[in-house]
Coordinates of C-alpha atoms in Angstrom, one line a residue:
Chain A
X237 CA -10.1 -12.9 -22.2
X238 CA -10.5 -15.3 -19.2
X239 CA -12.4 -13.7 -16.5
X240 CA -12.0 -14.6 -12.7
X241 CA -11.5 -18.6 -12.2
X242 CA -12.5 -19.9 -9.2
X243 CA -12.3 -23.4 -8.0
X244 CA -14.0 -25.9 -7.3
X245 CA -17.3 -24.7 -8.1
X246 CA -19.1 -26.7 -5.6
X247 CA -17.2 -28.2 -2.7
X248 CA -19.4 -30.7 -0.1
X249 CA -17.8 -31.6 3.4
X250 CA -18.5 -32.3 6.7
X251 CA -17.7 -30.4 10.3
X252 CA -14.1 -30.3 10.9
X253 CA -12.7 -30.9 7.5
X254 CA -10.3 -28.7 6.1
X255 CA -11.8 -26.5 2.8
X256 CA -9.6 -24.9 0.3
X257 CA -11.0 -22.5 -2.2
X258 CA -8.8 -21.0 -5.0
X259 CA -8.7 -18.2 -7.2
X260 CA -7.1 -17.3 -10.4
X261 CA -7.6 -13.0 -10.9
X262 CA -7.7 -11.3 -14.1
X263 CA -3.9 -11.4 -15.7
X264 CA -2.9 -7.4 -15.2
X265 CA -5.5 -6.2 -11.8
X266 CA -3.6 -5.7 -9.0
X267 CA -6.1 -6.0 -6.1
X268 CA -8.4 -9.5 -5.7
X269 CA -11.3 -9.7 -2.8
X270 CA -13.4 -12.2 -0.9
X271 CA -16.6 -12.1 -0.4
X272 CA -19.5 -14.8 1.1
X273 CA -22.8 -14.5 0.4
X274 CA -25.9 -16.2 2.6
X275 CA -29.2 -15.2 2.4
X276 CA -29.2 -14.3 6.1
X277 CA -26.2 -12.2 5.8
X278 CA -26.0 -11.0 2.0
X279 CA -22.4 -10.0 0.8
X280 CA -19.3 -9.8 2.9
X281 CA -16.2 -8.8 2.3
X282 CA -14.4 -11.0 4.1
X283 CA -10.5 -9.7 2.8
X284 CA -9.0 -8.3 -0.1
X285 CA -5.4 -7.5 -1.5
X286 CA -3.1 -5.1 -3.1
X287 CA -0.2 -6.2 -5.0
X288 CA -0.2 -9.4 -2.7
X289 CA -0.7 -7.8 0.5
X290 CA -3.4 -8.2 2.9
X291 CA -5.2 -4.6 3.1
X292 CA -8.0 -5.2 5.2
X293 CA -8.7 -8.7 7.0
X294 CA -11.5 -7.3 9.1
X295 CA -14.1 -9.3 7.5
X296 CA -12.8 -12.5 8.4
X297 CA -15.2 -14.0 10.8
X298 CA -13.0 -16.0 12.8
X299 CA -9.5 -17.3 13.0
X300 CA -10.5 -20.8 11.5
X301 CA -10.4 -18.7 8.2
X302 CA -6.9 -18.0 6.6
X303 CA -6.3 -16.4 3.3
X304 CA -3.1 -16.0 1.2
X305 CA -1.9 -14.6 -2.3
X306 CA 1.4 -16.2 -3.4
X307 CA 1.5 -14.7 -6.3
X308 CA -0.2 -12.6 -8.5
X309 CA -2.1 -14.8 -10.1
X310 CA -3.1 -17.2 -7.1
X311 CA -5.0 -16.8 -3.9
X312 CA -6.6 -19.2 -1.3
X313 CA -9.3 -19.0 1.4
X314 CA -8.8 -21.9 3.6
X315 CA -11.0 -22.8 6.8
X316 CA -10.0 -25.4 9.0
X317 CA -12.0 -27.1 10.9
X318 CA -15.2 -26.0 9.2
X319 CA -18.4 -25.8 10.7
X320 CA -22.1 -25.6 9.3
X321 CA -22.6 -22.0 9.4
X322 CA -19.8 -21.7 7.2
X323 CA -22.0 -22.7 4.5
X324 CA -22.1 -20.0 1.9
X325 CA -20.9 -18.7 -1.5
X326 CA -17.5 -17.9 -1.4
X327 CA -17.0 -15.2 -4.5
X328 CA -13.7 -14.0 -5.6
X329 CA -12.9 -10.9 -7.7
X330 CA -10.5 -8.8 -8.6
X331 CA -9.6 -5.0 -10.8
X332 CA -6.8 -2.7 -11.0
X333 CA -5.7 -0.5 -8.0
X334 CA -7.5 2.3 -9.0
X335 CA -11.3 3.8 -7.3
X336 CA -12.7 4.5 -11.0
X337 CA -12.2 0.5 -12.1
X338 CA -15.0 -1.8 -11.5
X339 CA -14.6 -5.5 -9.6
X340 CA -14.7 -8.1 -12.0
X341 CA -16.0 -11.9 -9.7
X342 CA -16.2 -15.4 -10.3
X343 CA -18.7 -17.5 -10.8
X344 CA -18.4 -18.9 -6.9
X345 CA -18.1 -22.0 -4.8
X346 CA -20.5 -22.6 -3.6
X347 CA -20.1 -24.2 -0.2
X348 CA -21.9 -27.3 1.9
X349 CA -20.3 -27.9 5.6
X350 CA -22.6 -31.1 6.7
Chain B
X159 CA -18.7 6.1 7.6
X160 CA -19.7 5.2 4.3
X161 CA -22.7 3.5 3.5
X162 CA -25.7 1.9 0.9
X163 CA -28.9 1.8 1.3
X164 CA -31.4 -0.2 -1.2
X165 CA -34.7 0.7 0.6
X166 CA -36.6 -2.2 -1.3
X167 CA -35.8 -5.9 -1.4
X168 CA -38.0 -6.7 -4.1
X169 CA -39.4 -4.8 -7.0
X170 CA -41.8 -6.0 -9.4
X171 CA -42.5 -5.0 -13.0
X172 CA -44.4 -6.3 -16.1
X173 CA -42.2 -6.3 -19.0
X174 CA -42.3 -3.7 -21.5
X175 CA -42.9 -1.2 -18.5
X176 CA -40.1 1.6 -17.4
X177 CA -38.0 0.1 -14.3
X178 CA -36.1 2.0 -11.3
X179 CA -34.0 0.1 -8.6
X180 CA -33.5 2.8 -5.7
X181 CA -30.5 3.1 -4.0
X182 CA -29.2 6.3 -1.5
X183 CA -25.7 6.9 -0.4
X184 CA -24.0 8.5 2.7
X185 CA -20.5 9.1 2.3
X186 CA -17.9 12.1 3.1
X187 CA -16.0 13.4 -0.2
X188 CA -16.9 12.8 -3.8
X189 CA -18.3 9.6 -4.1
X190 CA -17.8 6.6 -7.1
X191 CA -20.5 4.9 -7.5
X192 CA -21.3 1.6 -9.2
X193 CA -24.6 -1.0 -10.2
X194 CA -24.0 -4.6 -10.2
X195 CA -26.2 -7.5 -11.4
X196 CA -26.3 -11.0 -10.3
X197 CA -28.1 -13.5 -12.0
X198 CA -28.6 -17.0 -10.6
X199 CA -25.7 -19.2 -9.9
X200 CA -23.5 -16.5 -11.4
X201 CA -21.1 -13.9 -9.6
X202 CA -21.5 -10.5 -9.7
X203 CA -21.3 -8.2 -13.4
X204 CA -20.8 -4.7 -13.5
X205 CA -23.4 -2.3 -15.4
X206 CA -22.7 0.7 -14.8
X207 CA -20.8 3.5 -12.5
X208 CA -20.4 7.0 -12.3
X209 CA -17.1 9.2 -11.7
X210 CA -17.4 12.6 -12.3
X211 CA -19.3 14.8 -15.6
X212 CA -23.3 14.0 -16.1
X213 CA -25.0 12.8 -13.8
X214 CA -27.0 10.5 -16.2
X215 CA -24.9 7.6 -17.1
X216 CA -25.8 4.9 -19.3
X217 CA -24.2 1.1 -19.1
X218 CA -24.9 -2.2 -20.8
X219 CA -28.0 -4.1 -21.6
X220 CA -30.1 -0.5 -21.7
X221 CA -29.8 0.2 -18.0
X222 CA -29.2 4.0 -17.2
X223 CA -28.3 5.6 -13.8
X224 CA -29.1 9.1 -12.5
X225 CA -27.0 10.8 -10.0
X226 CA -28.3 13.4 -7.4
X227 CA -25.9 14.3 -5.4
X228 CA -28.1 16.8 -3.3
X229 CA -30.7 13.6 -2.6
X230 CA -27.3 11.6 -2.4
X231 CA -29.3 8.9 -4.8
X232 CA -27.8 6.6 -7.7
X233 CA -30.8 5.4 -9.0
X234 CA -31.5 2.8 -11.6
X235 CA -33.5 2.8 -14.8
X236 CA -34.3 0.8 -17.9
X237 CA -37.4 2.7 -20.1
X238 CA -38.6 -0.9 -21.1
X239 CA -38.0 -3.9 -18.5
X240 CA -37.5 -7.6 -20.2
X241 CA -38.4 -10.4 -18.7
X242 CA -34.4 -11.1 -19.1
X243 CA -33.8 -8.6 -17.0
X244 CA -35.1 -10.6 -13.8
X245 CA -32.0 -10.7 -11.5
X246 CA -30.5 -9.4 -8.0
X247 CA -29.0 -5.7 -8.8
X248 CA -26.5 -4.5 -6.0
X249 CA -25.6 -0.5 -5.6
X250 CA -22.3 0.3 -4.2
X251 CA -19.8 2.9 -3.3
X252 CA -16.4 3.8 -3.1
X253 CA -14.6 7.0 -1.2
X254 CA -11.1 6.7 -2.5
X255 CA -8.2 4.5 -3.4
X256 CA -6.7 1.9 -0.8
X257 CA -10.4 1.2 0.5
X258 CA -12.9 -1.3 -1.1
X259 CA -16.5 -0.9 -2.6
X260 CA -19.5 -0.8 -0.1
X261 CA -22.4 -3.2 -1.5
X262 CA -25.9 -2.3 -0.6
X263 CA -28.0 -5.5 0.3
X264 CA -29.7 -6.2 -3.0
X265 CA -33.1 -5.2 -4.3
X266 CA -34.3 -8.7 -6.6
X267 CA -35.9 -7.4 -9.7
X268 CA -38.9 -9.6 -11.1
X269 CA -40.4 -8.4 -14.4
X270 CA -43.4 -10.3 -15.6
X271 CA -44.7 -11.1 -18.9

């Protein structure tokens, strides 16, 4: 089975550019997540949603940063205009709707703003 | 509020010793608890969690939990550390439904040969 897709893998742009990461969830799971990681910070959950539907957007450090889920099998988290600090990995994941299922993540992007 | 703690960022091992990667909890309610590895360049892969039943629960590469719910610790153990078994583990913790997992910080695991 194909696990969580994310692309591109490594993305490389400088301040003020728009950035675009994508994610393809598990065929089936019902709820996907975003997370960055730094060394600074460690993991963040930045947003995650049920059946397509933002839950909790909390995370999102500023309103440069958008996400959205089309479709079941499609989400975006789009920042615009980037900025330096914004440097991170972005991880995606996703699972079924249920508190006993584990979060299954991507491999990354893995993000430069220069 | 519900919370992780992994007291110790690093932890170091030689290989062919017994392993444990602490980690306490603080939540209100029956908590669902869950290890994570993360190896470099990769995202996160699950090991191991623990619902309900005995509190020691066993996952994949040899990696075994224990759950004490009156220290409110998950802790994790291998009897024989490998050198492949160098990675950052993450604890975490869930309440209930309609919220999502709470990661503690990460404790890097270095075994030596």
């Amino acid at each position: 089975d194909a696990g969580v897709i994310q692309s591109p893998r490594h993305e490389v742009t400088e301040m003020g550019q728009e950035v675009t990461l994508r994610c393809k969830p598990i065929s089936g799971h019902n709820s996907l997540f975003w997370y960055r990681q730094t060394m600074m910070r460690g993991l963040e959950l930045l947003i995650y949603f049920n059946n397509n539907v933002p839950i909790d957007d909390s995370g999102m450090p500023e309103d440069r940063f958008s996400a959205k889920m089309p479709n079941a099998s499609f989400s975006t988290l789009k920042i615009q205009p980037s900025e330096p600090r914004d440097s991170a990995v972005y991880f995606c994941a996703s699972s079924f709707w249920i508190v006993d299922q584990p979060q299954h993540f991507g491999d990354g992007t893995r993000l430069s703003i220069l | 509020a519900q919370s992780v703690a992994q007291p110790e960022d690093q932890v170091n091992v030689a290989e062919g010793n017994p392993l444990t990667v602490k980690c306490t909890y603080s939540v209100s309610g029956n908590p669902y608890l869950f290890w994570y590895v993360q190896y470099p360049n990769r995202g996160l892969q699950f090991l191991l969690k623990y619902i309900t039943g005995d509190n020691l629960v066993k996952g994949s590469y040899g990696f075994e939990a224990e759950f004490n719910k009156s220290q409110t610790s998950f802790h994790l153990k291998k009897p024989s550390a490998l050198v492949s078994d160098s990675a950052l583990y993450f604890c975490a913790v869930i309440r209930q439904a309609g919220t999502a997992l709470i990661f503690g910080k990460g404790t890097t695991l270095s075994v030596s040969s």
